[in-house]
Short mmCIF file of C-alpha atoms in Angstrom, two decimals:
data_model
loop_
_atom_site.label_atom_id
_atom_site.label_comp_id
_atom_site.label_asym_id
_atom_site.label_seq_id
_atom_site.Cartn_x
_atom_site.Cartn_y
_atom_site.Cartn_z
CA MET A 291 74.44 -13.64 -44.17
CA GLY A 292 70.92 -14.87 -45.07
CA VAL A 293 68.68 -16.90 -42.77
CA LYS A 294 68.64 -20.62 -43.63
CA ARG A 295 65.27 -21.67 -45.05
CA ARG A 296 63.31 -24.15 -42.94
CA ARG A 297 62.12 -27.19 -44.88
CA ARG A 298 58.39 -27.71 -45.25
CA PHE A 299 58.79 -31.51 -45.09
CA GLY A 300 61.34 -33.45 -43.05
CA ASN A 301 64.74 -32.26 -41.93
CA VAL A 302 68.40 -32.91 -42.62
CA ARG A 303 71.39 -32.68 -40.34
CA LYS A 304 75.12 -33.08 -40.62
CA LEU A 305 76.61 -35.97 -38.68
CA PRO A 306 80.03 -36.06 -36.97
CA SER A 307 81.15 -38.23 -39.88
CA ALA A 308 80.54 -35.21 -42.16
CA ARG A 309 77.77 -37.11 -43.97
CA TRP A 310 74.14 -35.96 -44.02
CA GLN A 311 71.12 -37.65 -42.48
CA ALA A 312 67.49 -37.20 -43.63
CA ARG A 313 64.44 -37.70 -41.38
CA TYR A 314 60.70 -37.24 -41.86
CA LEU A 315 57.38 -37.78 -40.12
CA GLY A 316 55.39 -40.38 -42.05
CA PRO A 317 51.61 -40.30 -42.65
CA ASP A 318 51.31 -42.90 -39.89
CA GLY A 319 52.79 -40.49 -37.34
CA VAL A 320 56.11 -42.36 -37.05
CA MET A 321 59.39 -40.47 -37.39
CA ARG A 322 61.60 -42.30 -39.90
CA THR A 323 65.21 -41.98 -40.91
CA ALA A 324 66.53 -42.58 -44.42
CA PRO A 325 68.11 -46.03 -44.71
CA GLN A 326 71.37 -44.47 -45.85
CA THR A 327 73.33 -41.25 -45.25
CA PHE A 328 74.28 -38.80 -47.99
CA ALA A 329 77.51 -37.17 -49.08
CA THR A 330 75.91 -33.73 -49.43
CA GLU A 331 73.02 -31.79 -47.96
CA ARG A 332 71.58 -31.41 -51.45
CA GLN A 333 71.38 -35.20 -51.90
CA ALA A 334 69.60 -35.62 -48.55
CA GLU A 335 67.06 -32.92 -49.45
CA LYS A 336 66.47 -34.48 -52.87
CA TRP A 337 65.72 -37.82 -51.18
CA LEU A 338 63.15 -36.11 -48.92
CA THR A 339 61.54 -34.48 -51.96
CA VAL A 340 61.04 -37.91 -53.54
CA VAL A 341 59.47 -39.30 -50.33
CA GLU A 342 57.18 -36.27 -50.04
CA SER A 343 55.98 -36.70 -53.63
CA GLU A 344 55.16 -40.38 -52.93
CA ILE A 345 53.07 -39.33 -49.94
CA LEU A 346 51.25 -36.64 -51.92
CA ARG A 347 50.46 -39.12 -54.72
CA GLY A 348 49.25 -41.73 -52.22
CA GLU A 349 52.01 -44.15 -53.25
CA TRP A 350 54.01 -44.15 -50.04
CA VAL A 351 54.33 -47.38 -48.09
CA PRO A 352 56.20 -47.88 -44.82
CA PRO A 353 59.79 -48.93 -45.53
CA GLU A 354 59.35 -52.03 -43.38
CA ALA A 355 56.84 -53.35 -45.92
CA GLY A 356 59.79 -53.95 -48.20
CA GLU A 357 61.57 -55.94 -45.54
CA ILE A 358 58.83 -58.35 -44.39
CA ARG A 359 58.29 -61.41 -46.53
CA LEU A 360 54.80 -62.82 -46.96
CA SER A 361 55.96 -66.26 -45.84
CA ASP A 362 57.06 -64.91 -42.46
CA TYR A 363 54.09 -62.60 -42.02
CA GLY A 364 51.53 -65.21 -43.07
CA ASP A 365 52.96 -67.92 -40.82
CA ARG A 366 52.91 -65.55 -37.86
CA TRP A 367 49.37 -64.40 -38.71
CA ILE A 368 48.01 -67.94 -38.63
CA ARG A 369 50.00 -68.83 -35.51
CA GLU A 370 48.87 -65.80 -33.51
CA ARG A 371 45.26 -65.69 -34.72
CA ARG A 372 42.52 -66.98 -32.44
CA LEU A 373 41.11 -69.82 -34.52
CA ALA A 374 39.19 -73.04 -34.02
CA PRO A 375 41.54 -76.04 -34.39
CA ARG A 376 39.96 -77.21 -37.64
CA THR A 377 40.05 -73.70 -39.11
CA ARG A 378 43.72 -73.39 -38.15
CA GLN A 379 44.53 -76.63 -39.92
CA LEU A 380 42.63 -75.46 -43.01
CA TYR A 381 44.53 -72.15 -43.08
CA GLU A 382 47.87 -73.89 -42.63
CA TYR A 383 47.00 -76.24 -45.48
CA LEU A 384 45.87 -73.45 -47.83
CA PHE A 385 48.91 -71.30 -47.08
CA ALA A 386 51.40 -74.15 -47.43
CA LEU A 387 49.90 -75.49 -50.65
CA HIS A 388 48.55 -72.49 -52.56
CA ILE A 389 50.09 -69.27 -51.18
CA GLY A 390 53.57 -69.84 -49.75
CA PRO A 391 55.13 -71.65 -52.73
CA HIS A 392 53.98 -68.95 -55.16
CA LEU A 393 54.11 -65.68 -53.21
CA GLY A 394 55.91 -66.41 -49.95
CA HIS A 395 59.28 -65.08 -51.15
CA LEU A 396 57.83 -61.64 -51.96
CA ALA A 397 58.00 -58.63 -49.66
CA LEU A 398 54.54 -57.39 -48.67
CA ALA A 399 55.05 -54.11 -50.57
CA ALA A 400 55.89 -56.03 -53.75
CA ILE A 401 52.48 -57.71 -53.92
CA LYS A 402 50.25 -55.74 -56.30
CA PRO A 403 46.83 -56.47 -57.84
CA ALA A 404 48.65 -57.64 -60.99
CA THR A 405 50.60 -60.08 -58.82
CA ILE A 406 47.33 -61.45 -57.46
CA ARG A 407 45.82 -61.85 -60.94
CA THR A 408 48.87 -63.78 -62.16
CA TRP A 409 48.92 -65.95 -59.02
CA ARG A 410 45.23 -66.86 -59.34
CA GLY A 411 45.63 -67.62 -63.04
CA ASN A 412 48.58 -69.92 -62.32
CA LEU A 413 46.60 -71.76 -59.65
CA LEU A 414 43.64 -72.40 -61.94
CA ASN A 415 45.80 -73.28 -64.94
CA GLY A 416 47.75 -75.67 -62.76
CA GLY A 417 44.63 -77.65 -61.93
CA THR A 418 43.64 -76.12 -58.59
CA PRO A 419 39.84 -76.36 -58.25
CA GLU A 420 38.17 -72.96 -58.24
CA PRO A 421 36.71 -73.39 -54.71
CA GLN A 422 40.24 -73.96 -53.40
CA ALA A 423 41.56 -70.92 -55.28
CA VAL A 424 38.76 -68.80 -53.79
CA LYS A 425 39.50 -70.02 -50.26
CA ALA A 426 43.21 -69.28 -50.73
CA TYR A 427 42.41 -65.79 -52.05
CA CYS A 428 40.11 -65.04 -49.10
CA LEU A 429 42.79 -66.20 -46.66
CA LEU A 430 45.43 -64.02 -48.31
CA ARG A 431 43.05 -61.06 -48.29
CA ALA A 432 42.43 -61.53 -44.55
CA ILE A 433 46.18 -61.70 -43.86
CA LEU A 434 46.89 -58.55 -45.85
CA ASN A 435 43.91 -56.76 -44.28
CA THR A 436 45.74 -57.08 -40.98
CA ALA A 437 48.86 -55.62 -42.58
CA VAL A 438 46.76 -52.62 -43.71
CA ARG A 439 44.35 -51.98 -40.85
CA GLU A 440 46.11 -53.20 -37.72
CA ASP A 441 49.86 -53.22 -38.39
CA GLU A 442 49.71 -50.31 -40.91
CA ILE A 443 52.47 -51.88 -42.97
CA LEU A 444 50.60 -51.51 -46.26
CA ARG A 445 48.55 -48.59 -47.51
CA GLN A 446 46.14 -50.72 -49.56
CA ASN A 447 45.26 -54.39 -49.81
CA PRO A 448 46.16 -55.76 -53.26
CA CYS A 449 43.42 -58.40 -52.86
CA ARG A 450 40.65 -56.09 -54.00
CA ILE A 451 39.76 -57.69 -57.33
CA LYS A 452 36.05 -58.05 -57.96
CA GLY A 453 34.75 -61.59 -58.22
CA TYR A 454 37.82 -63.39 -56.89
CA ASP A 455 36.16 -64.10 -53.54
CA ARG A 456 33.28 -66.19 -54.90
CA TYR A 457 32.59 -69.05 -57.24
CA HIS A 458 29.52 -70.59 -58.80
CA THR A 459 28.06 -73.38 -56.68
CA PRO A 460 25.65 -75.68 -58.50
CA GLU A 461 22.42 -76.06 -56.57
CA ARG A 462 22.55 -79.23 -54.51
CA PRO A 463 19.75 -81.80 -54.81
CA THR A 464 16.95 -81.70 -52.26
CA ALA A 465 15.49 -85.02 -51.18
CA THR A 466 11.76 -85.39 -50.84
CA ILE A 467 10.30 -86.59 -47.54
CA ALA A 468 9.62 -89.97 -49.16
CA GLN A 469 13.26 -90.21 -50.25
CA VAL A 470 14.46 -89.26 -46.77
CA TYR A 471 12.49 -92.10 -45.23
CA ALA A 472 13.58 -94.51 -47.96
CA LEU A 473 17.20 -93.60 -47.23
CA ALA A 474 16.64 -93.99 -43.49
CA ASP A 475 15.09 -97.44 -44.03
CA ALA A 476 18.06 -98.48 -46.18
CA MET A 477 20.52 -97.64 -43.39
CA PRO A 478 21.61 -99.96 -40.56
CA ALA A 479 19.03 -99.55 -37.79
CA ARG A 480 21.35 -97.52 -35.55
CA PHE A 481 21.68 -94.82 -38.24
CA SER A 482 18.05 -94.53 -39.33
CA ALA A 483 17.21 -91.76 -36.83
CA LEU A 484 20.40 -89.91 -37.78
CA ILE A 485 19.09 -89.53 -41.34
CA ILE A 486 15.65 -88.39 -40.22
CA LEU A 487 16.98 -85.91 -37.67
CA ALA A 488 19.50 -84.49 -40.15
CA ALA A 489 16.72 -83.86 -42.67
CA LEU A 490 14.13 -82.47 -40.26
CA SER A 491 16.33 -80.38 -37.93
CA GLY A 492 18.84 -78.84 -40.35
CA LEU A 493 21.74 -79.63 -37.99
CA ARG A 494 25.23 -80.03 -39.42
CA TRP A 495 27.12 -83.34 -39.34
CA GLY A 496 29.46 -82.20 -36.56
CA GLU A 497 26.53 -80.95 -34.48
CA LEU A 498 24.65 -84.24 -34.86
CA ALA A 499 27.73 -86.31 -34.02
CA ALA A 500 28.23 -84.31 -30.79
CA LEU A 501 24.67 -84.64 -29.44
CA ARG A 502 24.24 -86.19 -25.99
CA ARG A 503 21.16 -87.39 -24.13
CA CYS A 504 21.09 -84.18 -22.10
CA ASP A 505 20.68 -82.16 -25.31
CA VAL A 506 17.35 -83.73 -26.26
CA ASP A 507 14.01 -82.86 -24.65
CA LEU A 508 11.42 -85.20 -26.09
CA ASP A 509 8.57 -83.66 -24.09
CA ALA A 510 9.35 -80.16 -25.40
CA ALA A 511 10.23 -81.57 -28.84
CA THR A 512 13.52 -79.67 -28.95
CA VAL A 513 17.20 -80.38 -29.43
CA ARG A 514 19.91 -78.17 -27.96
CA VAL A 515 23.10 -77.50 -29.97
CA PRO A 516 25.87 -76.54 -27.53
CA ARG A 517 28.86 -78.14 -29.27
CA LYS A 518 30.16 -79.85 -32.39
CA LEU A 519 32.54 -82.72 -33.05
CA ALA A 520 35.40 -81.70 -35.36
CA ALA A 521 37.59 -84.14 -37.26
CA LEU A 522 41.21 -82.94 -37.10
CA LYS A 523 44.21 -84.58 -38.77
CA ASP A 524 45.00 -86.87 -35.89
CA ARG A 525 41.95 -86.83 -33.64
CA LEU A 526 38.31 -85.96 -33.05
CA GLU A 527 37.73 -82.95 -30.84
CA PHE A 528 34.64 -81.42 -29.23
CA GLY A 529 34.34 -77.66 -29.50
CA PRO A 530 31.83 -74.83 -29.82
CA PRO A 531 29.61 -74.65 -32.92
CA LYS A 532 30.81 -72.90 -36.06
CA SER A 533 29.74 -69.46 -34.75
CA ALA A 534 28.02 -67.92 -31.73
CA ALA A 535 24.75 -68.20 -33.66
CA GLY A 536 25.33 -71.95 -33.84
CA VAL A 537 24.53 -72.30 -30.14
CA ARG A 538 20.77 -72.70 -30.34
CA VAL A 539 17.70 -74.73 -29.48
CA VAL A 540 15.85 -76.16 -32.47
CA ALA A 541 12.20 -77.23 -32.37
CA LEU A 542 11.55 -80.64 -33.89
CA PRO A 543 8.53 -81.92 -35.82
CA GLU A 544 6.77 -84.90 -34.30
CA ALA A 545 8.28 -87.25 -36.90
CA ALA A 546 11.78 -86.44 -35.67
CA VAL A 547 10.73 -86.82 -32.03
CA GLU A 548 9.28 -90.26 -32.78
CA ALA A 549 12.46 -91.42 -34.54
CA LEU A 550 14.64 -90.08 -31.73
CA SER A 551 12.52 -91.69 -29.03
CA GLU A 552 12.90 -95.14 -30.61
CA HIS A 553 16.61 -94.58 -31.20
CA LEU A 554 17.28 -93.52 -27.59
CA ALA A 555 15.53 -96.63 -26.28
CA GLU A 556 17.36 -99.05 -28.55
CA HIS A 557 20.80 -97.66 -29.37
CA VAL A 558 21.92 -95.17 -26.71
CA GLU A 559 23.52 -95.91 -23.36
CA ASP A 560 22.06 -94.58 -20.13
CA GLY A 561 23.38 -91.36 -18.63
CA ASN A 562 23.00 -87.72 -19.60
CA ASP A 563 26.43 -87.58 -21.22
CA ALA A 564 25.90 -90.60 -23.49
CA LEU A 565 26.42 -89.77 -27.15
CA ILE A 566 23.26 -90.22 -29.18
CA PHE A 567 24.89 -91.31 -32.42
CA THR A 568 27.89 -93.64 -32.37
CA GLY A 569 29.44 -96.36 -34.49
CA ALA A 570 28.56 -100.05 -34.14
CA LYS A 571 31.15 -100.44 -31.36
CA GLY A 572 30.18 -97.26 -29.54
CA ALA A 573 32.96 -95.10 -31.00
CA MET A 574 32.46 -91.45 -31.90
CA LEU A 575 31.33 -90.88 -35.46
CA ARG A 576 33.78 -89.80 -38.14
CA SER A 577 32.16 -88.92 -41.47
CA GLY A 578 34.57 -90.99 -43.57
CA ASN A 579 34.11 -94.11 -41.47
CA PHE A 580 30.34 -93.61 -41.44
CA GLY A 581 30.24 -93.32 -45.23
CA ARG A 582 32.15 -96.56 -45.67
CA ALA A 583 30.12 -98.39 -43.02
CA VAL A 584 26.78 -97.62 -44.65
CA LYS A 585 28.10 -97.74 -48.25
CA TRP A 586 26.72 -94.23 -48.65
CA THR A 587 27.20 -93.71 -52.39
CA LYS A 588 25.62 -97.04 -53.34
CA THR A 589 22.85 -96.80 -50.75
CA ALA A 590 21.85 -93.26 -51.70
CA ALA A 591 21.76 -94.20 -55.38
CA SER A 592 19.54 -97.19 -54.59
CA VAL A 593 16.76 -94.87 -53.40
CA GLY A 594 17.04 -92.47 -56.33
CA LEU A 595 19.59 -90.08 -54.77
CA ALA A 596 22.65 -90.59 -56.95
CA GLY A 597 25.34 -88.02 -56.13
CA PHE A 598 23.58 -87.11 -52.89
CA HIS A 599 25.78 -86.01 -49.94
CA PHE A 600 24.97 -86.30 -46.26
CA HIS A 601 25.12 -82.50 -46.01
CA ASP A 602 22.33 -82.32 -48.59
CA LEU A 603 19.95 -83.56 -45.88
CA ARG A 604 20.46 -80.16 -44.23
CA HIS A 605 19.25 -78.56 -47.46
CA THR A 606 16.12 -80.69 -47.29
CA GLY A 607 15.31 -79.52 -43.77
CA ASN A 608 16.01 -75.87 -44.51
CA THR A 609 14.00 -75.93 -47.73
CA LEU A 610 11.10 -77.61 -45.93
CA ALA A 611 11.22 -74.94 -43.21
CA ALA A 612 11.24 -72.17 -45.82
CA ALA A 613 8.31 -73.73 -47.68
CA SER A 614 6.43 -73.96 -44.38
CA GLY A 615 6.56 -70.18 -44.07
CA ALA A 616 9.69 -69.59 -41.96
CA SER A 617 10.99 -66.03 -42.20
CA THR A 618 14.62 -65.28 -43.02
CA ARG A 619 15.34 -64.58 -39.35
CA GLU A 620 13.70 -67.86 -38.33
CA LEU A 621 15.71 -69.75 -40.92
CA MET A 622 18.91 -68.14 -39.64
CA HIS A 623 18.10 -69.42 -36.15
CA ARG A 624 17.36 -72.98 -37.28
CA MET A 625 20.48 -73.07 -39.44
CA GLY A 626 22.74 -71.49 -36.86
CA HIS A 627 23.86 -68.65 -39.13
CA ALA A 628 24.70 -65.11 -38.03
CA THR A 629 24.17 -63.57 -41.49
CA MET A 630 21.25 -63.61 -43.91
CA ARG A 631 23.17 -64.74 -47.01
CA ALA A 632 22.83 -68.50 -46.44
CA ALA A 633 19.24 -68.25 -45.22
CA LEU A 634 18.19 -66.34 -48.32
CA ILE A 635 19.28 -69.27 -50.48
CA TYR A 636 16.32 -71.21 -49.15
CA GLN A 637 13.79 -68.47 -49.71
CA HIS A 638 13.48 -69.62 -53.31
CA ALA A 639 11.53 -72.55 -51.88
CA THR A 640 8.73 -70.18 -50.93
CA SER A 641 7.96 -69.76 -54.63
CA GLU A 642 6.48 -73.26 -54.56
CA ARG A 643 4.40 -72.30 -51.53
CA ASP A 644 3.35 -69.11 -53.33
CA ARG A 645 2.05 -71.22 -56.23
CA GLU A 646 0.06 -73.35 -53.78
CA ILE A 647 -1.47 -70.17 -52.36
CA ALA A 648 -2.40 -68.95 -55.84
CA GLN A 649 -4.00 -72.29 -56.65
CA ALA A 650 -5.96 -72.20 -53.40
CA MET A 651 -7.15 -68.72 -54.34
CA ASP A 652 -8.34 -70.10 -57.69
CA ARG A 653 -10.33 -72.78 -55.91
CA ARG A 654 -11.98 -70.22 -53.65
CA ILE A 655 -12.79 -67.99 -56.59
CA ALA A 656 -14.28 -70.91 -58.51
CA GLY A 657 -16.26 -71.92 -55.45
CA SER A 658 -17.81 -68.47 -55.20
CA GLY A 659 -19.40 -68.91 -58.61
CA ARG A 660 -17.27 -66.19 -60.17
CA ARG A 661 -16.30 -67.12 -63.72
CA ARG A 662 -13.65 -65.75 -66.00
CA PRO A 663 -15.03 -63.40 -68.65
#
C-alpha cells in the first residue's frame, strides 16, 4: 500500500458525516475553512487548487470581503473614526447623498475600478458638481484604504484612478489694499476691523470668529490662534483649529494693530474671554448671518469686488506675504498649513516682486552710466 501524498497547499479531512472538509492558510496568516463541505475528497482538493491559483495570480481576497456591504462598513467607519464634529457631519452628508445610494448595496469585494468609473460618471451626469464628486471619491478611497491596510479585508483599493482626486479650481480674485480698505469702510463700523484683520493676517473665518481679548497682544503686534468656531447643523461649537499647524501666533502689520486697537476700545466687552468679533447684539458670528447683515454681495460689488468671497481676503493676505518675500515655510506658518501644497499656490505672487527687482536693477545700471550697446 502506497504512502498518501501530502498536499503542498491546504489540507482535506473526512468528517463524521462522511463528507469532506477543505482548509487552507491564507496569505494574511489566517486559517480558513471552505464555506461548504464536499461529497468527495477529489472535489475538496479541486476547490483548494482553485484557491491556490487565485493566491498565485494575486486575485485572492478574504472571503469576508464578499459578506460585508459598503453601507455597513462605511457607516461604521465614519462612526468609529476620530473626527472633528464638522468633518463628521460632512462625511455623513457625502456618504448619505453620493456614496450609499449608488454603491452601498455592494459587497466590498465587488467594488472594482470599473465600478468606480461608472459611479463617478453617473454622479457627474446626474448634475453633481465636480468638487462634490471629488470629495465623495476621496472619502470612499479613505474608507477602502482602511479595509486594505488595517482590516486586511481587501487586497487592493479600487479607488486608484488617476485624476479622480482633484479638480480644476479657478484662481480666486485678490483684492488690492485700496479695495480692502474700501470694503472695510463700506461695512458697519463693528465689522470694519474684521475685514482688515482677515486681509492682513490670513486667518480663516472660523479662527477670526473665535478670537478673544486674551488672544491679542497689541504691544507685541501678534494674534494667537488657539481655537476656531465651527458652524454645525444645529449649533456653533468651539474647537481646535483645522490641524495641529493651525495653532500658531501670527505677527501683524501696524495697520492691523491700529484697526484692532480702535475696535477693542469701541466694540468689545471687558474681560480676557470677551469675543472680539460679534453680531450687533453680541451673539457669536455665523457666516450666513454675517453675510446677510452686511449685504455682502452688494457691498463687495459696490467697491469693485463683484463675486468676491470673504475667504478671498485670506488670499489677499497670503499673496501680500509672499510678495513681501516670505518663504514657503513662513507662508505655511502664517496660513496654518502642515503641508507645502497650499503655500506654494501663493509663490506665484513672487513673480511680481521679481519683476520689481529686475526693474530696480535696470535703474541702478542706468545710474552707473552703463548704456546698452
